[in-house]
Coordinates of C-alpha atoms and ligand atoms in Angstrom, one line a residue:
Chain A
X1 CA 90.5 163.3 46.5
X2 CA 92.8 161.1 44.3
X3 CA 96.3 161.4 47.0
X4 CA 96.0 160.9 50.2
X5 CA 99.2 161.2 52.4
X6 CA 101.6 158.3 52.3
X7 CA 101.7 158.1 56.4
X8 CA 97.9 157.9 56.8
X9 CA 98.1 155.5 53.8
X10 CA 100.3 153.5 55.9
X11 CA 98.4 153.3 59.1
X12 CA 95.2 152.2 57.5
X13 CA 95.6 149.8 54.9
X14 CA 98.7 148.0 52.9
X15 CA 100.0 150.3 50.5
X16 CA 100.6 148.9 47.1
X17 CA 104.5 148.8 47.3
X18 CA 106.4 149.0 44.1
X19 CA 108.3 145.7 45.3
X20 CA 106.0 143.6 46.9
X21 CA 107.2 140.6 49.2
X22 CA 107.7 137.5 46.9
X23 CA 105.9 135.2 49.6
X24 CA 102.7 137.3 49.9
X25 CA 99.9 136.0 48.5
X26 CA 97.2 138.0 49.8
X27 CA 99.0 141.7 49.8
X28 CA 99.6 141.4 53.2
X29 CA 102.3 143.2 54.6
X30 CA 105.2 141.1 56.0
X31 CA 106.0 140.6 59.8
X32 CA 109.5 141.2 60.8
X33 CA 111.0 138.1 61.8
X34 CA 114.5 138.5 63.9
X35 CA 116.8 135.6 65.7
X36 CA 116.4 135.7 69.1
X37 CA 119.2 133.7 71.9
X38 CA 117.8 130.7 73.0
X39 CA 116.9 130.5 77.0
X40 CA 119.2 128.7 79.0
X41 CA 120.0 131.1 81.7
X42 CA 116.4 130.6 83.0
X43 CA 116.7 127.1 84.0
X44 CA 119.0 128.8 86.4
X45 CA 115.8 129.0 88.0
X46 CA 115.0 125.7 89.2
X47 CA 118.6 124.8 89.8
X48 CA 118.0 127.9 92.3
X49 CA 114.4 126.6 93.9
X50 CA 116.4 122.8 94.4
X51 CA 119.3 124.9 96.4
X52 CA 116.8 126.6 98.3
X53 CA 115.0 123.6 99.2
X54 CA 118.5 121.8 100.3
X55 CA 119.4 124.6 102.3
X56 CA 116.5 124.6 103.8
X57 CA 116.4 121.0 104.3
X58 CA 120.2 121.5 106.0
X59 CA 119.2 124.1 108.4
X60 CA 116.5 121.7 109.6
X61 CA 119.1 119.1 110.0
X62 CA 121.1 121.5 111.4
X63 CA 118.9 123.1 113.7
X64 CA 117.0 119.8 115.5
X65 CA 118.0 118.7 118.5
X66 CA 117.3 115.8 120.7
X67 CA 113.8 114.0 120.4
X68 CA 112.3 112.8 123.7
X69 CA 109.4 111.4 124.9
X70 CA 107.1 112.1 127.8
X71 CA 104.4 110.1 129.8
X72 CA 101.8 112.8 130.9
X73 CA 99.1 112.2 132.9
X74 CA 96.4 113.4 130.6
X75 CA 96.9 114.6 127.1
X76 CA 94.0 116.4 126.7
X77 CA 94.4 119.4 124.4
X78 CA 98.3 118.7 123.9
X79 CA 98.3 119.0 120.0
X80 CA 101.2 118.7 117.6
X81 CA 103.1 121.6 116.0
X82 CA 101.1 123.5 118.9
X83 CA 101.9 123.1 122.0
X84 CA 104.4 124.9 123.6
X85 CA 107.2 123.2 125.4
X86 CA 108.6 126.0 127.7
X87 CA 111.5 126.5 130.2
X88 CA 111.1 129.8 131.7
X89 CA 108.5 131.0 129.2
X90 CA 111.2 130.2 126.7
X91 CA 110.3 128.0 123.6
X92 CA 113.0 124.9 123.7
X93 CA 111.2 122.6 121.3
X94 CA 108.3 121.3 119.9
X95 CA 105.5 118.6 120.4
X96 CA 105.7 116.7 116.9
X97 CA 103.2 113.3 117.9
X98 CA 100.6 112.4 120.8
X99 CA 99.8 108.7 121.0
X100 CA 99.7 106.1 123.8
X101 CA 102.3 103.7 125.2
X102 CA 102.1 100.2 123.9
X103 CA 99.8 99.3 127.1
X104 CA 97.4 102.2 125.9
X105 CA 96.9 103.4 129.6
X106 CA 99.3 106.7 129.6
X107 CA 99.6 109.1 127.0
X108 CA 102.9 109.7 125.4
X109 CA 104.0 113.0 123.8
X110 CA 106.8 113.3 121.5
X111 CA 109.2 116.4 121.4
X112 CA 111.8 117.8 119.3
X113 CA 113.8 119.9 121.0
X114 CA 115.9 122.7 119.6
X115 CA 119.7 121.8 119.4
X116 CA 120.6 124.4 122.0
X117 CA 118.5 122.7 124.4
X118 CA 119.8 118.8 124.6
X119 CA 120.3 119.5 128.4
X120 CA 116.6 119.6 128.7
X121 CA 117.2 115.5 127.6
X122 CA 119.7 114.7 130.5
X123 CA 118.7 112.5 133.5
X124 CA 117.4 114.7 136.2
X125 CA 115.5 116.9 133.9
X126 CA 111.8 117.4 134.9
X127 CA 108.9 118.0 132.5
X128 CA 105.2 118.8 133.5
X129 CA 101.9 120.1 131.9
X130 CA 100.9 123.5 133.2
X131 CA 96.9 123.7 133.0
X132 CA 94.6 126.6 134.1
X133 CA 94.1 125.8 138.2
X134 CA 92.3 127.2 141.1
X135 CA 94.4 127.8 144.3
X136 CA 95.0 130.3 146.9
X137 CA 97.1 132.9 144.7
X138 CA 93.6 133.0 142.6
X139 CA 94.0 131.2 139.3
X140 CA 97.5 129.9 138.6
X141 CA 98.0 128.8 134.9
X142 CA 95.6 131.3 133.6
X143 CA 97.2 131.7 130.5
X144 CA 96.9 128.5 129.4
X145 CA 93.0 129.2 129.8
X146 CA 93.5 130.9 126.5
X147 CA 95.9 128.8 124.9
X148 CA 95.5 125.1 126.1
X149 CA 98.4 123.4 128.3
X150 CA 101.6 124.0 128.0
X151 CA 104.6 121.6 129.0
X152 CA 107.0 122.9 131.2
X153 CA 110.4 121.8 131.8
X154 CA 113.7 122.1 133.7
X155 CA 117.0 121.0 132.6
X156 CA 119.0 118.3 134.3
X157 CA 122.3 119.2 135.8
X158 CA 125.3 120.2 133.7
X159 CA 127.2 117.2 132.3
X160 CA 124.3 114.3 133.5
X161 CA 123.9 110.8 131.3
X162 CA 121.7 111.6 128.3
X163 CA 118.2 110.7 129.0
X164 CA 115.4 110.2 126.2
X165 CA 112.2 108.7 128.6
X166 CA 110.8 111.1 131.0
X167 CA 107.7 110.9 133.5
X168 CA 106.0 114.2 133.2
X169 CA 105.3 115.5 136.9
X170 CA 101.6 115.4 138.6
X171 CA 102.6 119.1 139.0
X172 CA 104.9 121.7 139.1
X173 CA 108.0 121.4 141.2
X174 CA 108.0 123.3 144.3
X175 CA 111.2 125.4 143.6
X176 CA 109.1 126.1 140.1
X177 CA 106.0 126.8 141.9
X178 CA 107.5 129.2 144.0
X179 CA 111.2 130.1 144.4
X180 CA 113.0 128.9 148.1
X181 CA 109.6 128.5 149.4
X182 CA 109.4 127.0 153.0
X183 CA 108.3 123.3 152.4
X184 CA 107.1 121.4 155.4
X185 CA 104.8 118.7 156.2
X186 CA 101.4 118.6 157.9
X187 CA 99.8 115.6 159.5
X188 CA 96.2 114.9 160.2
X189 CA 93.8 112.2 161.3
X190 CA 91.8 112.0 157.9
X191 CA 92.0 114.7 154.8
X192 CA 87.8 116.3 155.0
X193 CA 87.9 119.1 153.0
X194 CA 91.6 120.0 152.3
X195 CA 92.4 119.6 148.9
X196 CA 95.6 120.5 146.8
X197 CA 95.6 124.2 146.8
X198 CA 93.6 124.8 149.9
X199 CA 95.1 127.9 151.5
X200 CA 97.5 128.1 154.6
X201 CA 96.6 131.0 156.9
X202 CA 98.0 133.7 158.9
X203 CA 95.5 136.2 160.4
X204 CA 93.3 135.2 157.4
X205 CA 95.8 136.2 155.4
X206 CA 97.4 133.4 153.1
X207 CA 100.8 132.7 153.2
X208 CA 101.2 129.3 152.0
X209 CA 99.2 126.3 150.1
X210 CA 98.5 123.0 150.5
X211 CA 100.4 121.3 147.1
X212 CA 100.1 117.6 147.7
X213 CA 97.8 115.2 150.1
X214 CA 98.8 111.8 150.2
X215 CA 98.4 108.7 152.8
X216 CA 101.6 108.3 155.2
X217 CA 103.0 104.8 154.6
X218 CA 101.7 103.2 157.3
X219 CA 98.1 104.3 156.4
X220 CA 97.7 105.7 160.1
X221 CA 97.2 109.1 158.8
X222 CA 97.1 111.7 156.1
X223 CA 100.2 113.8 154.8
X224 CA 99.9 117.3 153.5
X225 CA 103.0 118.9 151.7
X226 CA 102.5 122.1 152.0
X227 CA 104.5 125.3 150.6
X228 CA 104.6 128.2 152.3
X229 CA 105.9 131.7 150.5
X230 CA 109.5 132.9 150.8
X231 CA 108.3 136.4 152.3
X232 CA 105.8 134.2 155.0
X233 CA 108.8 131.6 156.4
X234 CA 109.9 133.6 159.2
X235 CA 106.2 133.1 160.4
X236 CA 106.7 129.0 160.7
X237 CA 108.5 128.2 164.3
X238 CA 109.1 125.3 165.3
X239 CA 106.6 126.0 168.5
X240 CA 103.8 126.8 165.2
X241 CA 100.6 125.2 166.3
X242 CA 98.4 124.2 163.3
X243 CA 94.9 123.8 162.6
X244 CA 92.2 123.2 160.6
X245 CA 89.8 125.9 159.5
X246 CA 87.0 123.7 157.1
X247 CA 83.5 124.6 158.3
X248 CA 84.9 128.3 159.2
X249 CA 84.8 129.4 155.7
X250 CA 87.7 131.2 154.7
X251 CA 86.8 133.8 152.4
X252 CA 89.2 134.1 149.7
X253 CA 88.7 136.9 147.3
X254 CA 89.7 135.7 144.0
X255 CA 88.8 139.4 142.6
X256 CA 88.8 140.4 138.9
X257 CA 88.0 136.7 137.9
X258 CA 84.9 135.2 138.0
X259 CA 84.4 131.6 138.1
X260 CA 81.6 129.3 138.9
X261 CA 80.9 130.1 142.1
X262 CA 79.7 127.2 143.5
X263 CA 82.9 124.8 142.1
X264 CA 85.0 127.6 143.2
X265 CA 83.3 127.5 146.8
X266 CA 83.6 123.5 146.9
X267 CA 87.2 123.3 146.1
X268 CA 88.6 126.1 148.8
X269 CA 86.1 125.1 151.6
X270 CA 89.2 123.6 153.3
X271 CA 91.8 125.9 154.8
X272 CA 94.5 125.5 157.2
X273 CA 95.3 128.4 160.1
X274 CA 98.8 128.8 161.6
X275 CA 99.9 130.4 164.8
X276 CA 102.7 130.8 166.5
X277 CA 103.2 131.5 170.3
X278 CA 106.8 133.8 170.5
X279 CA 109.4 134.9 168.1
X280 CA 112.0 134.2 170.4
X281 CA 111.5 130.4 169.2
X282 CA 114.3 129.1 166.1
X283 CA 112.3 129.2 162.9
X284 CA 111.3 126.0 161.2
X285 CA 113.6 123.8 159.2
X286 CA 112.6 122.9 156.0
X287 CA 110.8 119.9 156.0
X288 CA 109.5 120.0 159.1
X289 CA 106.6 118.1 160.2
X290 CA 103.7 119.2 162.7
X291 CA 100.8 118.0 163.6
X292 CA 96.7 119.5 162.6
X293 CA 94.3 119.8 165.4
X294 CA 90.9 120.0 164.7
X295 CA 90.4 123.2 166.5
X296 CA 92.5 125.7 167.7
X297 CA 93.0 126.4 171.4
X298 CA 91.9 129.8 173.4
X299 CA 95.1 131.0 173.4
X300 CA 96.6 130.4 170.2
X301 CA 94.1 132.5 168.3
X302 CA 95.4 135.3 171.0
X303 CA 98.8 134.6 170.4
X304 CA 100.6 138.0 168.2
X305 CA 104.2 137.9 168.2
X306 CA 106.4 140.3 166.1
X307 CA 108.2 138.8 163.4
X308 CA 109.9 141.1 160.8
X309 CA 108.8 139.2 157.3
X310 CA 111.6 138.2 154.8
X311 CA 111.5 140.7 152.2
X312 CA 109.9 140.6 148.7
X313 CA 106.2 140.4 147.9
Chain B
X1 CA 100.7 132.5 57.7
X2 CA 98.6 134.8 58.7
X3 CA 98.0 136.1 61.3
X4 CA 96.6 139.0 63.2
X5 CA 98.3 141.3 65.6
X6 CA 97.0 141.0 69.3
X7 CA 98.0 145.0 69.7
X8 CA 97.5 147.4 66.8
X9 CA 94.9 144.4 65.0
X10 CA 96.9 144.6 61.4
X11 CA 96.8 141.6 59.6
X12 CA 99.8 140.4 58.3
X13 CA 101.6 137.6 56.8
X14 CA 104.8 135.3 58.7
X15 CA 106.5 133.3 56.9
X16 CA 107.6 129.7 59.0
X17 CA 109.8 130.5 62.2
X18 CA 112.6 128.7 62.7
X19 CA 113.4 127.8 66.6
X20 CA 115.5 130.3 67.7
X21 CA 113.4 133.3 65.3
X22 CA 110.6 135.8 66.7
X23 CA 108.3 137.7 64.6
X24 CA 107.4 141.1 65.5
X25 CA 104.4 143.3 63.5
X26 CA 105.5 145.1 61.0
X27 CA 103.8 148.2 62.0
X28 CA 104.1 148.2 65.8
X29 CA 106.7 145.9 66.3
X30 CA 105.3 144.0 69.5
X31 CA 105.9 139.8 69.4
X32 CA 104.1 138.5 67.1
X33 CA 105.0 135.2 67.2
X34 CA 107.6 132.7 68.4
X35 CA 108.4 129.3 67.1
X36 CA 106.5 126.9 69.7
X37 CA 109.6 125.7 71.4
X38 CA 111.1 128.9 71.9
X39 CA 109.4 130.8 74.9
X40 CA 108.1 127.3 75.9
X41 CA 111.8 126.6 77.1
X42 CA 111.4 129.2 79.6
X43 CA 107.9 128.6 80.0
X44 CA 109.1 125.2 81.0
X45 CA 112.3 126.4 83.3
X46 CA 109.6 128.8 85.1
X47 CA 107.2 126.2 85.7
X48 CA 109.3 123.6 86.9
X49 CA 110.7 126.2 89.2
X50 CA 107.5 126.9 90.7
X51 CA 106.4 122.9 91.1
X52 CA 109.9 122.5 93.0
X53 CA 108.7 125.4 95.5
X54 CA 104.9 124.9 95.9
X55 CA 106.7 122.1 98.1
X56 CA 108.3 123.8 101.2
X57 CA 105.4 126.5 100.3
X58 CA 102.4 123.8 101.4
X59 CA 104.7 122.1 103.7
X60 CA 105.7 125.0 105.6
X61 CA 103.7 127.1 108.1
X62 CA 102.2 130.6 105.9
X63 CA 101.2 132.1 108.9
X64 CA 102.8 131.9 112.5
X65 CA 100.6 133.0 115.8
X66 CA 102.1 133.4 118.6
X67 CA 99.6 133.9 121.9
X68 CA 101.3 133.6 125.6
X69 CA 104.1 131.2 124.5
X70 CA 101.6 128.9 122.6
X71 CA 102.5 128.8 118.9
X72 CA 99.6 128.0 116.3
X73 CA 101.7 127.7 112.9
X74 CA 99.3 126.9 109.9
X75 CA 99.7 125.6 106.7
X76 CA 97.6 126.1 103.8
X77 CA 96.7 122.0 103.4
X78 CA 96.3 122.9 107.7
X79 CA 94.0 125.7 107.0
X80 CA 91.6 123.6 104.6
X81 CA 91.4 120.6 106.8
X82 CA 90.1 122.9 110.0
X83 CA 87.8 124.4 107.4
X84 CA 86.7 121.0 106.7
X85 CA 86.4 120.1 110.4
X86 CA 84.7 123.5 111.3
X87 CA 81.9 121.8 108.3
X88 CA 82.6 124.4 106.0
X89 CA 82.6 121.9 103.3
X90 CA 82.3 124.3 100.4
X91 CA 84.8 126.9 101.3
X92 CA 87.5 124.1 102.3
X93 CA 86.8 122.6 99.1
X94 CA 87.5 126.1 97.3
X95 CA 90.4 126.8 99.6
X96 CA 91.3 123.3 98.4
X97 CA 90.7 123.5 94.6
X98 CA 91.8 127.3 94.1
X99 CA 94.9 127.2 96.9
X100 CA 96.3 123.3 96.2
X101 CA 94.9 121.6 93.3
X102 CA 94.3 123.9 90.5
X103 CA 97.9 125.7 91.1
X104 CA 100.0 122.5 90.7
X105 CA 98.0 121.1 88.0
X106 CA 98.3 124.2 85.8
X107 CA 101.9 124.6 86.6
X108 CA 102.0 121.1 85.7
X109 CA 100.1 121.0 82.5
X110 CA 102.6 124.2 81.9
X111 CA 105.7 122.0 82.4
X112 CA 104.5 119.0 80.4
X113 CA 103.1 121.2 77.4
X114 CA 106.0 123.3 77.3
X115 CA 108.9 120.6 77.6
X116 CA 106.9 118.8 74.6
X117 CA 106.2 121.7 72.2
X118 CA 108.1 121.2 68.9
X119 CA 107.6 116.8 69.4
X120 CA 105.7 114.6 67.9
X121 CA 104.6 112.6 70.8
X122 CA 100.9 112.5 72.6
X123 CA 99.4 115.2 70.0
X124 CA 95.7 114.2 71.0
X125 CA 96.4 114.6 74.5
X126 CA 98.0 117.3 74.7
X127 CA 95.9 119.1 72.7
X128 CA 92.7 117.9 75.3
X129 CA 95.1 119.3 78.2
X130 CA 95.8 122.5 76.6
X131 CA 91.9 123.0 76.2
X132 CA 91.5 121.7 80.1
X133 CA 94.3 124.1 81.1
X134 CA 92.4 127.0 79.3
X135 CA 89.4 126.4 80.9
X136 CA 90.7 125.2 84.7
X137 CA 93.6 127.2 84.6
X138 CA 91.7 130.3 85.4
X139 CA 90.7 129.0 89.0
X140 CA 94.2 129.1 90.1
X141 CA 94.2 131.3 92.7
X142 CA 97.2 131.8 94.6
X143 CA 97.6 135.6 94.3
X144 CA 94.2 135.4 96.5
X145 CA 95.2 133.0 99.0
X146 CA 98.2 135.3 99.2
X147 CA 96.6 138.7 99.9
X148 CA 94.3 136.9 102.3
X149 CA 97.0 135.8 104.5
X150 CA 98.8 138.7 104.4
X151 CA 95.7 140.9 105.5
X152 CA 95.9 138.4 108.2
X153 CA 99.1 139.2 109.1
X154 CA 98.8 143.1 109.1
X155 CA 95.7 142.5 111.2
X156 CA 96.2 140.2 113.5
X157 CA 99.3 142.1 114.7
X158 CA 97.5 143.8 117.4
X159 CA 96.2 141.1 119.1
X160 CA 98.5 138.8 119.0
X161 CA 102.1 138.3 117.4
X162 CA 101.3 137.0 113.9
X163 CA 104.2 137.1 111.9
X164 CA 104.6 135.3 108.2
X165 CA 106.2 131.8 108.6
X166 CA 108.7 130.9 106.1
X167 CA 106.4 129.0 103.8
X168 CA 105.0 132.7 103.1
X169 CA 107.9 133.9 101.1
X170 CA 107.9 130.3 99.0
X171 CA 104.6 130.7 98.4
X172 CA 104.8 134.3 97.5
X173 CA 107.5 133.1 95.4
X174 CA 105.1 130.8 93.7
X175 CA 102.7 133.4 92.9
X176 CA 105.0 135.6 91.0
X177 CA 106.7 132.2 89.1
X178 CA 103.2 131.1 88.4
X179 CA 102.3 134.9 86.9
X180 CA 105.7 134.4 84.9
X181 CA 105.2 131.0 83.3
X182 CA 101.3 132.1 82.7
X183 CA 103.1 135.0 80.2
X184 CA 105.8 132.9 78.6
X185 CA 103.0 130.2 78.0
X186 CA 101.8 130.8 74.5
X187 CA 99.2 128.6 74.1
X188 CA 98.9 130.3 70.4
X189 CA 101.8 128.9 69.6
X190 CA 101.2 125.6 71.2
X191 CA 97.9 125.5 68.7
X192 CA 99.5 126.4 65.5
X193 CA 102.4 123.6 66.1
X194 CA 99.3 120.9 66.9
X195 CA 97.4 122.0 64.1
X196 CA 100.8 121.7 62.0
X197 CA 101.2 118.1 62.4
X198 CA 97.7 117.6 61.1
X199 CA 96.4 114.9 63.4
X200 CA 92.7 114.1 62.6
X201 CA 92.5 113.6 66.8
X202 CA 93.9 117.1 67.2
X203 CA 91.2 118.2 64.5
X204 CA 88.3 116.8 65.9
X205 CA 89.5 118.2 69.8
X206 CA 89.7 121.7 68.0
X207 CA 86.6 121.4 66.7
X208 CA 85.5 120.7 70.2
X209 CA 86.4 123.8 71.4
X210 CA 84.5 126.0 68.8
Ligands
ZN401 ZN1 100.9 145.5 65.7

């Protein structure tokens, strides 16, 4: 075979071409060389990454509120850029440092609030650290068994003096612990087993709950706030005898959730019982006091007056 | 010159490129060849594009989860140093390496080698840091870190609220510059010009390499 076809010829090696290229030493054919526009629209590029950056640097500016501070009891799993600071279950800012005050005795935690929420830095707003705890509604807090405390708060008033120092609360607030609860004050000769959280009693039901002991100022005895549930109020008269139920264990069903049993049984040894002689008798004012016996008489445990219950749960 | 094409393997001749000229083969007309300074403008625009974004993408949370009002935002520097704390020495260190390091030192080396192709200046070293960029430049991993954390995402959805923080779409971002700049860097190029000024440093690096 002397011809072959010029196309194969082509495709497999350099054909001798009548003119070859003058630069082309070796019979090589010659690459196509074209202009091309040089690039400047891509350094649109990182003019573009710089403006997102400054936006982005604008909406933070735009977008941060007030910073506060807050003294918290115990700081103990509070972690920056993780811990949620919550009003209602709603996020209004975040904790951005942990360190102590310059005594080194109380924890401080530093939050940025969201813009919308500067009236959560006005004097009269309350902050405190919600952890998992045991009392007489079963476990209160639980979620923060999963997720570590949160930090709570509650705005001041409308229109209150800016305020960038807070005291976190030992605990909740009452109206935050339980809406228009009953709040009233018990008084006994020394505290035995009643602890923050210990149950308040009706029929063995519980209708209320020990939230703080303390020592009345003239030391001669022990004070109990105690809270007792919207729906349960009506139950409190002012002729309500008291008393105290420690030794009688009060079983409190805590069901679904199991706990150490023996803790568990330690901290809700102490109860208080209420009963109340006539529903003809006005109903308690709020902040009440009344007195703890030890025991309860006879007739108070036979005591059953009709009282219609508030509505609600 | 000669040279050989990368597609269809003809061997053909180019004569010397000016800066703003592309050779194409001459039977299947693919790039050839660019003058070095050429694509390594845009290589160089690409890059730098990237570096200013691996910012707000390491700063940034990647991943957002949200559990009963508690919000665990990570970032990737985050992710390594729990890795580290969990003792997990070797993966942090790859999380490390593949995720931080390696990616803003290519995209560096990118940037630098690009913006100088064409010069005169540094012709040793830059010739060392193309052969280092060949040989590290392969552990960049971003495209990686990405998937991972967005398997995470689509995962984690049903137990809790994960949802990608904004760092997520700078980083993904970064991934596709990174890919980019990777294809407009022609490191052929890059040789050829080195080669070109005839430095015995440049030589004896070469040589290195073979
Ligand atoms: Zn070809």
């Amino acid at each position: 075979m002397t011809d072959e076809t010029p196309t194969a010829a082509a495709l497999t090696s350099p054909a001798p071409s009548p003119a070859p290229a003058p630069a082309e030493p070796l019979g090589l054919p010659e690459a196509r060389v074209e202009p091309r526009s040089r690039a400047r629209l891509v350094w649109l590029l990182p003019i573009l990454a710089l403006l997102a950056i400054a936006i982005l640097l604008v909406e933070e500016w735009r977008t941060r509120g007030p910073r506060i501070e807050v003294e918290v009891p115990r700081a103990s799993g509070i972690e920056p850029g993780r811990t949620a600071v919550l009003s209602h279950g709603v996020p209004i800012g975040v904790v951005s440092e942990v360190r102590l005050d310059a005594a080194r005795e109380h924890p401080i935690v530093t939050i940025d609030l969201h813009r919308w929420a500067s009236a959560y830095a006005t004097d009269g707003s309350v902050y405190w650290v919600v952890r998992p705890s045991i009392g007489f509604r079963g476990v209160s807090g639980l979620e923060t068994l999963a997720s570590g405390p949160v930090l709570e708060a509650r705005a001041g008033a409308d229109g209150a003096a800016r305020k960038t120092s807070f005291v976190a609360l030992a605990r909740a607030p009452l109206d935050a612990a339980s809406a228009n609860g009953l709040a009233i004050t018990l008084t006994m000769p020394k505290l035995g087993s009643i602890r923050p959280g210990s149950p308040v009693t009706y029929r063995d039901i519980a209708v209320g709950e020990v939230i703080d002991t303390r020592l009345a100022d003239d030391s001669t005895k022990v004070l109990l706030d105690v809270l007792i549930l919207p729906r349960y109020a009506p139950l409190v008269r002012t002729s309500t005898r008291f008393w105290n139920t420690s030794g009688f264990g009060v079983d409190l069903g805590v069901t679904g959730v199991k706990l150490r049993t023996e803790s568990l049984e330690a901290l809700l040894g102490g109860g208080i019982a209420l009963a109340t002689p006539s529903e003809r008798d006005p109903q308690a004012a709020p902040g009440t006091v009344f007195d703890v016996a030890p025991e309860p008489e006879k007739e108070w445990t036979r005591w059953s007056p009709t009282i219609e219950l508030a509505p609600g749960p | 010159m000669r040279t050989v094409c990368h597609a269809c393997g003809l061997e053909q001749h180019v004569r010397p490129l000016g800066p703003s000229e592309r050779a194409r083969c001459a039977r299947c007309s693919r790039p050839l060849l660019t003058h070095a300074s050429g694509d390594a403008s845009r290589a160089a625009a690409v890059a730098l594009a990237a570096l200013i974004l691996l910012i707000p993408a390491n700063v940034l949370p990647i991943l957002e989860l949200e559990y009963l009002g508690r919000v665990s935002a990570s970032t990737v520097w985050g992710g390594c140093v729990a890795l580290w704390n969990e003792r997990m020495w070797l993966v942090a260190t790859i999380v490390f390496l593949a995720s931080i390091a390696i990616p803003f030192a290519k995209l560096a080396a990118i940037f630098y080698l690009s913006i100088y192709a064409g010069t005169r200046r540094m012709v040793a070293f830059r010739a060392r840091l193309l052969v280092a960029l060949e040989v590290v430049g392969r552990w960049s991993m971003l495209d990686v870190f990405l998937l991972a954390v967005l398997v995470a995402v689509i995962k984690l959805d049903s137990l809790s609220s994960a949802r990608p923080g904004p760092g997520l779409f700078f980083f993904a971002a970064v991934v596709v510059l990174t890919m980019v700049s990777s294809a407009l860097f022609d490191s052929r190029a890059l040789w050829r010009e080195l080669i070109d000024v005839k430095s015995p440093n440049v030589r004896r690096a070469t040589e290195a390499t073979t």
